[in-house]
Tab-separated table of C-alpha atoms and ligand atoms in Angstrom:
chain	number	residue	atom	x	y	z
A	1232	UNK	CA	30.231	6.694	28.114
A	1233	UNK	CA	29.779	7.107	24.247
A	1234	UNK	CA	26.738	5.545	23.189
A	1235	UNK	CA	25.344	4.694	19.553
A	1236	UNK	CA	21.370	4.633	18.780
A	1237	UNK	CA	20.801	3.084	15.282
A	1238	UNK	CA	17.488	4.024	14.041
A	1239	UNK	CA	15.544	7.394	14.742
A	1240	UNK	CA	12.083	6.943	14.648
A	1241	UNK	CA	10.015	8.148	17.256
A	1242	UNK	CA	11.861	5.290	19.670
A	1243	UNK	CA	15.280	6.209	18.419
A	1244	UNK	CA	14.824	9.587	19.094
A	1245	UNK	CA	13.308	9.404	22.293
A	1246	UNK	CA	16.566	7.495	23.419
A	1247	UNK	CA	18.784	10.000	21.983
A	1248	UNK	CA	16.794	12.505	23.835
A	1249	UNK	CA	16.850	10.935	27.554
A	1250	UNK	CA	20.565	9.905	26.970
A	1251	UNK	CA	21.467	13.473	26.324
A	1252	UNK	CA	19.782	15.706	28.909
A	1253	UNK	CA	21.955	13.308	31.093
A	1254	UNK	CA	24.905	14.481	29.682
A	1255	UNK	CA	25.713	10.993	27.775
A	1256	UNK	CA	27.805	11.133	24.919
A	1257	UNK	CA	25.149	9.855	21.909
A	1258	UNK	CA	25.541	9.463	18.384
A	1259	UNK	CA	22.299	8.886	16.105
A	1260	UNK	CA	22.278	7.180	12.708
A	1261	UNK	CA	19.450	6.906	10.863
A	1262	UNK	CA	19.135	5.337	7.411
A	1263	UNK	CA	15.501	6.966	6.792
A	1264	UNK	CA	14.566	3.928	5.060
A	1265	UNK	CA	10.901	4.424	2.491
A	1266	UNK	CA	8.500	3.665	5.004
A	1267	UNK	CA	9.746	4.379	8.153
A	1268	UNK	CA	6.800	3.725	10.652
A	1269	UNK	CA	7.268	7.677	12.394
A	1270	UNK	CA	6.768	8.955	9.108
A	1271	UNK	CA	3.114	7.176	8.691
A	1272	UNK	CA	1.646	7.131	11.882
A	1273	UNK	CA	-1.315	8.864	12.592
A	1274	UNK	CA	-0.518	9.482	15.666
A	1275	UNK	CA	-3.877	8.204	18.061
A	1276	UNK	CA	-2.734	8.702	21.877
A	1277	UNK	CA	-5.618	6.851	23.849
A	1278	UNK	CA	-5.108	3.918	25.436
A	1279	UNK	CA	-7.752	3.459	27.247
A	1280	UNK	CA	-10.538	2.275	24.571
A	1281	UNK	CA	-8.245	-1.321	23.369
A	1282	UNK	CA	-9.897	-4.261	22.969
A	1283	UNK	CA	-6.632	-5.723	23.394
A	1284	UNK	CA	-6.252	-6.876	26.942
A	1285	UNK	CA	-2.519	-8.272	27.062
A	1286	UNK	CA	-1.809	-6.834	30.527
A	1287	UNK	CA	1.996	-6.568	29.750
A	1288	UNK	CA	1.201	-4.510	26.636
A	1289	UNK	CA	-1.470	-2.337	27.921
A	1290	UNK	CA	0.947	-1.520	31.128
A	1291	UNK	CA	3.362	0.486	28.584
A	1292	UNK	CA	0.491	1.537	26.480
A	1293	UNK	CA	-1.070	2.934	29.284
A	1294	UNK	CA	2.337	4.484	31.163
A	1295	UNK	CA	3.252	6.090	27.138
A	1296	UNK	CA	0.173	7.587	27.386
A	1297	UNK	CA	0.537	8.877	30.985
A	1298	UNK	CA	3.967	10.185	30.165
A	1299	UNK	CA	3.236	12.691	27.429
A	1300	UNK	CA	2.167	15.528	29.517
A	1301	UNK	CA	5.689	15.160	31.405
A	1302	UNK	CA	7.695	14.711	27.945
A	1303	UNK	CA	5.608	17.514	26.078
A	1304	UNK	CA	6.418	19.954	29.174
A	1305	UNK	CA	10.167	19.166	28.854
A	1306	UNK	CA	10.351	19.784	25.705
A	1307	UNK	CA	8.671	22.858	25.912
A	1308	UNK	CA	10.649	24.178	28.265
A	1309	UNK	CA	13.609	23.707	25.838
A	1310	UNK	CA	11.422	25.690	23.338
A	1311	UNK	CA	10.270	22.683	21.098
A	1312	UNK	CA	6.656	23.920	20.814
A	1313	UNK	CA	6.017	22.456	17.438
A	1314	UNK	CA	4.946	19.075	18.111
A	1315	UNK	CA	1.386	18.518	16.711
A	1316	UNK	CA	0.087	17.671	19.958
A	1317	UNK	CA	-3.125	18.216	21.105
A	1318	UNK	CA	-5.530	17.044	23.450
A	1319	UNK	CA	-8.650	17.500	21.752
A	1320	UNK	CA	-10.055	14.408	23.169
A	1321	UNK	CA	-11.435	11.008	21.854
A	1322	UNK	CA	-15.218	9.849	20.649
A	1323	UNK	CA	-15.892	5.845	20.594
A	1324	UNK	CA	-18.618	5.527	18.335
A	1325	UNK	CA	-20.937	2.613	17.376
A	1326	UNK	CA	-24.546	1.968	16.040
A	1327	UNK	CA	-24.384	-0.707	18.627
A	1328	UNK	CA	-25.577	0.034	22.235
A	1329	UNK	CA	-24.969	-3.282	23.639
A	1330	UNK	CA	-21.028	-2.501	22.072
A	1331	UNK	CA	-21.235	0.737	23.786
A	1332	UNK	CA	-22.272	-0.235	27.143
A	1333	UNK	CA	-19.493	-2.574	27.183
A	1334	UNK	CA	-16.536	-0.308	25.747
A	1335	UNK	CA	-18.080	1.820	28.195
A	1336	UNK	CA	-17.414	-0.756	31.378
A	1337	UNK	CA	-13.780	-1.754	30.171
A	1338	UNK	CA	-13.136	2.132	29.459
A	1339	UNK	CA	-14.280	3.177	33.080
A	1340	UNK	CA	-12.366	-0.007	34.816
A	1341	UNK	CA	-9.351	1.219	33.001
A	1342	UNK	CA	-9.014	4.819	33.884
A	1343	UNK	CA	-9.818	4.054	37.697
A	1344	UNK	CA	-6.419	5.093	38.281
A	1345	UNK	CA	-5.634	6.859	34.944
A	1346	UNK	CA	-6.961	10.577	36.099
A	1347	UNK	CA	-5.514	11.858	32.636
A	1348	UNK	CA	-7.836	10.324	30.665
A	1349	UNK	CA	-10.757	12.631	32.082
A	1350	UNK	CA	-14.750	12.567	33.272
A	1351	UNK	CA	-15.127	9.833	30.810
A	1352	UNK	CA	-18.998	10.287	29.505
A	1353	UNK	CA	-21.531	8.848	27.063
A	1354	UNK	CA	-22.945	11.197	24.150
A	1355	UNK	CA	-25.673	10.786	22.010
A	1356	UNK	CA	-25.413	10.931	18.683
A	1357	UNK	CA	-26.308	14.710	18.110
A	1358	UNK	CA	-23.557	15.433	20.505
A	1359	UNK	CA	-21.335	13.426	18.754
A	1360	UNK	CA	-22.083	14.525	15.170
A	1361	UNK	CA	-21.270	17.922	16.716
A	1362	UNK	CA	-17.723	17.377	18.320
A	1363	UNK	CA	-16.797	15.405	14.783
A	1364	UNK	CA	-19.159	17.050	11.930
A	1365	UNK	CA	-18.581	14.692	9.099
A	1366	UNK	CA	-19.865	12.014	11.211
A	1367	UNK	CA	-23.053	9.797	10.550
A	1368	UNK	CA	-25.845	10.956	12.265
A	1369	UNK	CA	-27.000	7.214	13.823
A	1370	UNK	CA	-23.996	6.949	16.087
A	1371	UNK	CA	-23.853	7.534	19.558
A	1372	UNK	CA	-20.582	7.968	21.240
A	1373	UNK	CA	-17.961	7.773	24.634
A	1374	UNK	CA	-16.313	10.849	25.109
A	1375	UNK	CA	-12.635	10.619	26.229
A	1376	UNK	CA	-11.421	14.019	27.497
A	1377	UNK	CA	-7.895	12.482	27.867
A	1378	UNK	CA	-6.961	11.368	24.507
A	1379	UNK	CA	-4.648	13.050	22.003
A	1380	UNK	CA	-2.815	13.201	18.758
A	1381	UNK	CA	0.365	14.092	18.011
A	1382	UNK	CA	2.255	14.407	14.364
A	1383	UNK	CA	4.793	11.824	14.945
A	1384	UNK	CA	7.042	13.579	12.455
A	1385	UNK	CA	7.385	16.456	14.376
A	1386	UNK	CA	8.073	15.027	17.946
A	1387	UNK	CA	10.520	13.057	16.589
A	1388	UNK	CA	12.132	15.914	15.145
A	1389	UNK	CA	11.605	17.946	17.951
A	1390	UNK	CA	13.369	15.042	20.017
A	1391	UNK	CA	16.112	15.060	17.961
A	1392	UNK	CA	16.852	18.173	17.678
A	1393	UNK	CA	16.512	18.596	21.723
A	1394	UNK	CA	19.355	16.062	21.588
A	1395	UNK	CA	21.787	17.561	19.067
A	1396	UNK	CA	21.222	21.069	21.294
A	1397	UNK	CA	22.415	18.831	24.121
A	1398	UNK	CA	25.233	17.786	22.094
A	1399	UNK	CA	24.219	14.474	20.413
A	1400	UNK	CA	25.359	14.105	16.493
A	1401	UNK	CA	22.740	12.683	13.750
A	1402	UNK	CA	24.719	10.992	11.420
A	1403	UNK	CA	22.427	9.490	8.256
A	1404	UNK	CA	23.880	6.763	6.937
A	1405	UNK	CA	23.734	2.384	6.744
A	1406	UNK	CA	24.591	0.633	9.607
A	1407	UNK	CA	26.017	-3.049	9.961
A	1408	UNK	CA	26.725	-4.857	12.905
A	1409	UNK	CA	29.077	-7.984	13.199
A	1410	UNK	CA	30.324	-10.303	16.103
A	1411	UNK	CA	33.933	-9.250	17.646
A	1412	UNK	CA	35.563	-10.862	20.944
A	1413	UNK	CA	31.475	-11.553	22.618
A	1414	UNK	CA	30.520	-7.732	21.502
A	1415	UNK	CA	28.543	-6.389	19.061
A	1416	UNK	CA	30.647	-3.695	16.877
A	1417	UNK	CA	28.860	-1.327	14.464
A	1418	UNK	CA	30.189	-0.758	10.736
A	1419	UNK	CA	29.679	2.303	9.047
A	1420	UNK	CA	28.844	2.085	5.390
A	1421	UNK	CA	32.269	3.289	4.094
A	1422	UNK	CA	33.527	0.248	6.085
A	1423	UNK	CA	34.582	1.826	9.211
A	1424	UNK	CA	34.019	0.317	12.739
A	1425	UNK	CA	31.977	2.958	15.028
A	1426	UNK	CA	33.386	3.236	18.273
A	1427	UNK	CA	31.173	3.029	21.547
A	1428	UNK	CA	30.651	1.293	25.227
A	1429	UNK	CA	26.490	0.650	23.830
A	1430	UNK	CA	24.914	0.256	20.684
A	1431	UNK	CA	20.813	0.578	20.936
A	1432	UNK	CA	19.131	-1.142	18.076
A	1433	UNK	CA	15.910	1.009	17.619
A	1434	UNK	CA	15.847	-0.248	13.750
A	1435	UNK	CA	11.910	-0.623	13.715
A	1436	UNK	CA	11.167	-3.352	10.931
A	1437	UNK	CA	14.284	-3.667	9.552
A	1438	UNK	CA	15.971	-4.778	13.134
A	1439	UNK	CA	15.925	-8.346	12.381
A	1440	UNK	CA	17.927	-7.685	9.242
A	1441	UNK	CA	20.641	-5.604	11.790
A	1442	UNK	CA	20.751	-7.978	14.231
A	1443	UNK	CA	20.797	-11.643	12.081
A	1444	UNK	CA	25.029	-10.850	11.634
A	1445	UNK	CA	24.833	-11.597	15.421
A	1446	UNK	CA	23.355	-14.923	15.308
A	1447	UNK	CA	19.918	-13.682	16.789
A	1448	UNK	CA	16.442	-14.461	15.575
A	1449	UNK	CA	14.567	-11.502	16.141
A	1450	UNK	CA	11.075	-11.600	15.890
A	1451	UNK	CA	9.827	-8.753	14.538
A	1452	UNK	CA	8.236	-7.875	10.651
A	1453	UNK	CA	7.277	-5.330	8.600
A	1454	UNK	CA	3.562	-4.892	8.893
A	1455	UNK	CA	2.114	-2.191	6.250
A	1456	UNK	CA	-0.081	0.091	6.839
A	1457	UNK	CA	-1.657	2.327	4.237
A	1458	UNK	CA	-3.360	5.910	5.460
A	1459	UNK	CA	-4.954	8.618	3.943
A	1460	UNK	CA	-5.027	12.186	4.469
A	1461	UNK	CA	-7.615	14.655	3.066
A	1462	UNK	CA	-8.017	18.471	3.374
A	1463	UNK	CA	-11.230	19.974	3.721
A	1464	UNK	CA	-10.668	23.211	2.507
A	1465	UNK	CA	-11.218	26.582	5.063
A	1466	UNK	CA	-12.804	24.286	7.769
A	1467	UNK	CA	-11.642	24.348	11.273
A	1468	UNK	CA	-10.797	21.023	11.737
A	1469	UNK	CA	-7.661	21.607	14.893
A	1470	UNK	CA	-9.917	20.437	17.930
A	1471	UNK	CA	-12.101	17.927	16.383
A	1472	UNK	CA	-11.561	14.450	18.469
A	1473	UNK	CA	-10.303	11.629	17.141
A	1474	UNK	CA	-12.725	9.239	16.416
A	1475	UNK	CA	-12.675	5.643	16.938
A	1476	UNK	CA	-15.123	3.368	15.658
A	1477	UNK	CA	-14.996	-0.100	16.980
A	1478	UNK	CA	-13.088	-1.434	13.924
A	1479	UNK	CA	-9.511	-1.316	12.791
A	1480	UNK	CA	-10.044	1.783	11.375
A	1481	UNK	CA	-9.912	5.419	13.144
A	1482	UNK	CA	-9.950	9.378	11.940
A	1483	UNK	CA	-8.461	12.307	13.252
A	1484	UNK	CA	-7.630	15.893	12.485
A	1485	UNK	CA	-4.883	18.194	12.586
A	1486	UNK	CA	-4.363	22.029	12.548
A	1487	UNK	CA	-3.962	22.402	8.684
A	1488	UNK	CA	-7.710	21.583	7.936
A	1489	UNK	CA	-6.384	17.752	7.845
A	1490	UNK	CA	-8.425	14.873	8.609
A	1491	UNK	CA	-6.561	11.281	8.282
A	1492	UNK	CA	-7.932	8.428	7.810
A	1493	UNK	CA	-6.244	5.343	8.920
A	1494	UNK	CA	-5.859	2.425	8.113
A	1495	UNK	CA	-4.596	-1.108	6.216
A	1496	UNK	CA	-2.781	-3.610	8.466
A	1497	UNK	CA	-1.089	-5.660	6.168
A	1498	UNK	CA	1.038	-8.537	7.352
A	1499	UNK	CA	2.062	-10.712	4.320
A	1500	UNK	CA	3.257	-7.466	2.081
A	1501	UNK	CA	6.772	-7.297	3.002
A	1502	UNK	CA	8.674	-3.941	2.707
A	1503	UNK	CA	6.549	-3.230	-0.625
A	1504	UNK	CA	6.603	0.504	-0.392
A	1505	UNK	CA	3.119	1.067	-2.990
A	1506	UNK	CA	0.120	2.584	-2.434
A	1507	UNK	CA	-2.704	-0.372	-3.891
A	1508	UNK	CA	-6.300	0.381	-5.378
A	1509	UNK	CA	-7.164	-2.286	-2.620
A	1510	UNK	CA	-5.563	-0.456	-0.037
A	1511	UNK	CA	-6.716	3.315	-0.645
A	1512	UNK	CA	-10.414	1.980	-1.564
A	1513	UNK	CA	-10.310	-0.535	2.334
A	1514	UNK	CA	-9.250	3.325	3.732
A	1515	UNK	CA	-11.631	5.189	2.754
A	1516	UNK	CA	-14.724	3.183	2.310
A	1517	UNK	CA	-14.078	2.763	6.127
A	1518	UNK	CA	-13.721	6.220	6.450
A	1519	UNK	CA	-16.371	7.451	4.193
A	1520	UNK	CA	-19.215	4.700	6.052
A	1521	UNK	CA	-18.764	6.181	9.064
A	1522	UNK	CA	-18.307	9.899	8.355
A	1523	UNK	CA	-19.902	10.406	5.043
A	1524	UNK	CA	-19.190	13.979	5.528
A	1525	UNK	CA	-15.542	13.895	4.235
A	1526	UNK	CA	-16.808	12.995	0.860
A	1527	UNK	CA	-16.357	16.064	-0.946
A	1528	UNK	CA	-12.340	16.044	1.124
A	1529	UNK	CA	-9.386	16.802	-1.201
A	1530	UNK	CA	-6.794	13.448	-1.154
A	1531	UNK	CA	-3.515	15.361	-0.557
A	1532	UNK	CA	-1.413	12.166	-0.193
A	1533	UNK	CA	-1.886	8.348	0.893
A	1534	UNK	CA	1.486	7.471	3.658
A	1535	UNK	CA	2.540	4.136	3.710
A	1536	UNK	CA	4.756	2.632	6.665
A	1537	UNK	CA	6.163	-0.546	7.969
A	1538	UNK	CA	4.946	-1.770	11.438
A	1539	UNK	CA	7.339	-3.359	13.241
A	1540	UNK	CA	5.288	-6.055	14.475
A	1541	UNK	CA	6.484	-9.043	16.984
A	1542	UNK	CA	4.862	-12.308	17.309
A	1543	UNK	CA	2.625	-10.540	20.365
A	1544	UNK	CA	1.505	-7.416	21.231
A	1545	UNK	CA	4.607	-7.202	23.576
A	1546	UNK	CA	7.619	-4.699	22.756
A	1547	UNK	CA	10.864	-5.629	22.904
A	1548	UNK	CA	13.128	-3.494	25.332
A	1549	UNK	CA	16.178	-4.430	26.998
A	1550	UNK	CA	19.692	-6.076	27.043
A	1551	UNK	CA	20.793	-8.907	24.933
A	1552	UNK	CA	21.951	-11.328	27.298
A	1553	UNK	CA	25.281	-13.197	26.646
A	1554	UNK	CA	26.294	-9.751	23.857
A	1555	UNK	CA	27.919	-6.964	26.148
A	1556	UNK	CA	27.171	-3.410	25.247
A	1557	UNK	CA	24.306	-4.359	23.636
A	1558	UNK	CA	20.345	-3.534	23.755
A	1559	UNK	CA	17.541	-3.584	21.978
A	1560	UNK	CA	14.139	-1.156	21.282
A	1561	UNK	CA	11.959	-3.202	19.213
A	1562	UNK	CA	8.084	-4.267	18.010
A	1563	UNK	CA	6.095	-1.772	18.954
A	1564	UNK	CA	3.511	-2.646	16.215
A	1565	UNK	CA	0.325	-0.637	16.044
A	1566	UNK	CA	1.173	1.496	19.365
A	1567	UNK	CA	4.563	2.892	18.831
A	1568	UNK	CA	4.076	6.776	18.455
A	1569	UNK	CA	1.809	6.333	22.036
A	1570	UNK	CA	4.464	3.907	24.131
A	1571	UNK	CA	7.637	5.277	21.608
A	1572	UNK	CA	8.565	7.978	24.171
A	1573	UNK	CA	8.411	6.480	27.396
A	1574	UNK	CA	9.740	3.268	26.013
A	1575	UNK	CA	12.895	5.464	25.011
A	1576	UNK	CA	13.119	6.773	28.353
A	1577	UNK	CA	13.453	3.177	29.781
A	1578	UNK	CA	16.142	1.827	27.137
A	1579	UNK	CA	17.725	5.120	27.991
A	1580	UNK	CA	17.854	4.279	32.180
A	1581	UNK	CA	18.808	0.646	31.272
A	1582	UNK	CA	21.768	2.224	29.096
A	1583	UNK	CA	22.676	4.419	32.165
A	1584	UNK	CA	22.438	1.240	35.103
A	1585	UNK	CA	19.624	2.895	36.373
A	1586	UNK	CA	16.247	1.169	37.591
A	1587	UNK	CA	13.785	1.592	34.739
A	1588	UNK	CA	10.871	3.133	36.187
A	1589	UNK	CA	8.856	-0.095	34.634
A	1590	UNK	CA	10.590	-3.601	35.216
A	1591	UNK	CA	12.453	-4.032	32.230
A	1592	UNK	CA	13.024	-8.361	32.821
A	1593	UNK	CA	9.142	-8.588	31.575
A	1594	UNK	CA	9.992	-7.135	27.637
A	1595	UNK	CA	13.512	-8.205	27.432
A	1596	UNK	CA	14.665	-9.521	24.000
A	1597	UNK	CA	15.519	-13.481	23.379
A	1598	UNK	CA	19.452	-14.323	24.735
A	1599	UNK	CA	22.345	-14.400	22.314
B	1793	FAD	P1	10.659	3.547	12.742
B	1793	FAD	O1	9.896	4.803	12.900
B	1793	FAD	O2	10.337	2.695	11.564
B	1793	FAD	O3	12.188	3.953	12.710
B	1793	FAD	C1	13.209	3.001	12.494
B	1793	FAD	C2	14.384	3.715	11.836
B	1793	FAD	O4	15.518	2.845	11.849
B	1793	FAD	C3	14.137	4.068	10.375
B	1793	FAD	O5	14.391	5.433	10.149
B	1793	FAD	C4	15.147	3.224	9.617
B	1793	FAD	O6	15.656	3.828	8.442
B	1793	FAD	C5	16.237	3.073	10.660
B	1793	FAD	N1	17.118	1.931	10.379
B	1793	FAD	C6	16.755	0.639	10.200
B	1793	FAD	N2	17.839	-0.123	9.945
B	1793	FAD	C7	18.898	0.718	9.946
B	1793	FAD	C8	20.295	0.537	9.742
B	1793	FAD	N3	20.812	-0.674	9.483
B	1793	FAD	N4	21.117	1.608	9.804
B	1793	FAD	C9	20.618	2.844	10.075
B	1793	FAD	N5	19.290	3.074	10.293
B	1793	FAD	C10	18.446	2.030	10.221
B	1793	FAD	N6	1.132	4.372	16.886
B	1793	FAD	C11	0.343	5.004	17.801
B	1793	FAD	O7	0.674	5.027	18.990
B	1793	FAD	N7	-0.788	5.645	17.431
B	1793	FAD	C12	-1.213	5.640	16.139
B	1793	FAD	O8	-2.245	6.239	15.834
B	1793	FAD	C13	-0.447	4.951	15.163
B	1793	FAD	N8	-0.874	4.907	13.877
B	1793	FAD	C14	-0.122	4.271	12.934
B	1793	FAD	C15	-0.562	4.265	11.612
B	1793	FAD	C16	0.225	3.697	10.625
B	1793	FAD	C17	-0.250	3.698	9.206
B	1793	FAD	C18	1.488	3.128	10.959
B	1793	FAD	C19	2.380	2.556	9.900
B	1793	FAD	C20	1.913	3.115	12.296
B	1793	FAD	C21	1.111	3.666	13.293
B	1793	FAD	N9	1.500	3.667	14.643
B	1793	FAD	C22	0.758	4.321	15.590
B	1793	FAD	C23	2.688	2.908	15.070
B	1793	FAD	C24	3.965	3.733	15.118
B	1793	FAD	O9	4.031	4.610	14.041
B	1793	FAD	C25	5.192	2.793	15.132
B	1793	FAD	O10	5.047	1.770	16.102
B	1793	FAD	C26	6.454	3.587	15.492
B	1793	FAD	O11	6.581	4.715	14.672
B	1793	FAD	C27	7.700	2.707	15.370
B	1793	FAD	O12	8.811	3.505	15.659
B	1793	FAD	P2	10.275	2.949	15.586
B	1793	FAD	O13	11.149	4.064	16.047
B	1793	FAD	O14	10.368	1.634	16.291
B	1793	FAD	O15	10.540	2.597	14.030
C-alpha cells in the first residue's frame, strides 16, 4: 500500500511515523506554510485541569496525554532522545480558594483512573512560589505530578525523521487535490498527479482550502495565537512546572533558561502572520500579573501560529465517506501538540483496516 500524508505538523508526522514502523509505504509533503501551528505551540501536556468538559474531546485529550510515555519510549528506543519532553509537573494557581477547591474536585474526579497524572496535592503559596520562582507570592496552588511539556518542534522532527529511517520520503512542496472517477487524486505543484491507494489530509488550518476542490465544506479556521518567549539569563529554569492560572493564559520553561509565555486566541485574524502591539502587550501583561518575577526576562522572539480550530472542541479524524482512499486529520484547536500523537496513531490504524484503539465513528469528518 503506498500512502500520501499532506501536512507534517505534529499530526502529520505522527501518521507518517505509525504508518512506517508498520512497514507501509509513506510519502510526506509538507508545504511549511508561515505559521504552522507545531512551530508555535507551547507545548502544555495536562489534561486533567480543563474547564472544558466536552466528554468526546476530553476522551482524546485525556488518551494523548496517556499515550506519551508509550510514544516517548518508542522513540527512544530508536535513539530520538531530543524531544523537549519533560515531566516536570503542573501548578494550578489562583488567588481564589473557592476556584481552587473546585479545580481541585474536577481535577481529582478526573484522574480517578488516570494514574499518570500523579498524588495530585494542594500547595500553599510559599510552596508554590518555590516550584515556579517568578511567581506572585498571594497564590496558592494544585500540584500535578503528571503533567509535561514537550517542544513540539522537536517531536515532530524526531517523528519524522523516525519515519524516513523506516523508509518514508519528506517531500516539501504544494499540494492540490481534485475529483477523478469518485477518488481524490493529489497534484504536485509542477502539475504532476501523485500516485497512492490513501491520501491523509493532516493540512492543519489550511485543510479547508485542500479539500474545497472536492466539493467538501470543512469546518475548520485559522485561529492565531501569539506567544512569547523570554530568557532569563544563567537561571535554571529545566524543571520548573508549568503553570496554569485559571485564565487563557499559561507559562512554562524549557532547558535553555526559557520561560514562554502563552497566549492570544484570535479568531477573526485570518492567516495574518504579524506580531501586534495588542497582541505582545495581552501576553505579557498576563504573564507579568501573575509572575512579576520575569520582568527583568530578555524577549528572544514572539511565535505566531494558526490554530486549526473546528466549530467544537471535537477533532476531526477519519474517512470521508462517499471519496475512496480518502481521510482526514483535522481541528485540533488549542490541544493539538497533547492529542497530535495519539490522534496520528488512530488515522494511521484506520489507514491500515485496523480497529482504532478509540472508536473512530464519534470524530469522523462530514460525507462527500
Ligand atoms: P500544523 O502544525 O499547522 O501543520 C499543518 C501542515 O500542513 C503545515 O506544515 C502546512 O504547511 C501543511 N500544509 C497545509 N496545506 C498544505 C498543502 N496544500 N500542501 C502541503 N502541505 C500543506 N497544543 C497543546 O496540546 N498544548 C499546548 O500548550 C499548545 N499551545 C499552543 C500555543 C499556540 C500559540 C498555538 C498556535 C498552538 C498551541 N497548541 C497547543 C495547539 C497545537 O500546536 C496545534 O493544535 C497542532 O500543532 C496542530 O497540528 P497540525 O499537524 O494539525 O497542524
Amino acid at each position: 500500500m503506498r500512502v500520501v500524508v499532506i501536512g507534517a505538523g505534529i499530526l502529520g508526522s505522527s501518521v507518517a511515523y505509525h504508518l512506517a514502523m508498520s512497514g507501509v509505504d509513506v510519502e510526506v509533503i509538507d508545504e511549511v506554510h508561515q505559521g504552522k501551528a507545531t512551530l508555535a505551540g507551547a507545548g502544555i501536556v495536562c489534561p486533567w485541569a480543563t474547564k472544558v468538559t466536552d466528554p468526546e474531546w476530553y476522551a482524546l485529550y485525556a488518551a494523548g496525554a496517556r499515550y506519551y510515555a508509550d510514544l516517548v519510549e518508542s522513540l527512544t528506543r530508536r535513539g530520538e532522545t531530543d524531544l523537549g519532553y519533560g515531566r516536570v509537573g503542573a501548578l494550578v494557581v489562583s488567588e481564589d480558594r473557592s476556584e481552587l477547591d473546585a479545580a481541585e474536585q474536577r481535577i481529582q474526579t478526573r484522574i480517578a483512573d488516570a494514574p499518570e497524572a500523579g498524588n495530585v496535592r494542594r500547595v500553599s503559596a510559599a510552596e508554590a512560589k518555590q516550584l515556579f520562582p517568578p511567581l506572585r507570592e498571594d497564590l496558592d496552588g494544585i500540584y500535578i505530578p503528571g503533567g509535561s511539556r514537550v517542544d513540539g518542534r522537536l517531536l515532530a522532527a524526531a517523528m519524522t525523521r523516525a519515519a524516513i529511517a523506516a523508509g518514508a520520503v519528506l517531500r516539501h512542496d504544494h499540494v492540490s487535490l481534485e475529483l477523478r472517477d469518485g477518488r481524490a487524486r493529489g497534484i504536485r505543484s509542477d502539475g504532476s498527479p501523485i500516485e497512492a491507494d490513501e491520501i491523509i489530509v493532516t493540512a492543519g488550518a489550511w485543510a479547508s482550502q485542500i479539500l474545497r476542490p472536492l466539493g467538501l465544506e470543512h469546518p475548520v479556521r485559522p485561529q492565531r495565537g501569539q506567544i512569547v518567549h523570554l530568557r532569563l539569563p544563567g537561571v535554571e529554569t529545566r524543571s520548573w512546572p508549568v503553570l496554569l492560572p485559571m485564565t487563557s493564559h499559561y507559562m512554562l520553561s524549557f532547558d535553555d533558561s526559557r520561560v514562554v509565555i502563552g497566549a492570544t486566541r484570535e479568531d477573526n485574524a485570518g492567516f495574518d502572520y504579524r506580531v501586534t502591539a495588542s497582541g505582545q502587550a495581552e501576553v505579557l501583561n498576563a504573564g507579568l500579573a501573575i509572575a512579576p518575577g520575569l520582568a527583568s526576562g530578555t524577549i528572544i522572539e514572539t511565535r505566531i501560529g494558526f490554530r486549526p480550530a473546528g466549530d467544537s472542541f471535537k477533532p476531526i479524524l477519519g474517512r470521508v465517506a462517499g471519496l475512496e482512499g480518502l481521510i482526514v486529520g483535522n481541528g485540533l484547536g488549542a490541544a493539538g501538540l497533547t492529542i497530535g500523537p495519539y490522534a496520528g496513531r488512530l488515522l494511521a490504524q484506520i489507514c491500515m483496516g485496523e480497529k482504532p484503539d478509540t472508536d473512530n465513528a464519534l470524530y469522523a469528518p462530514a460525507s462527500a
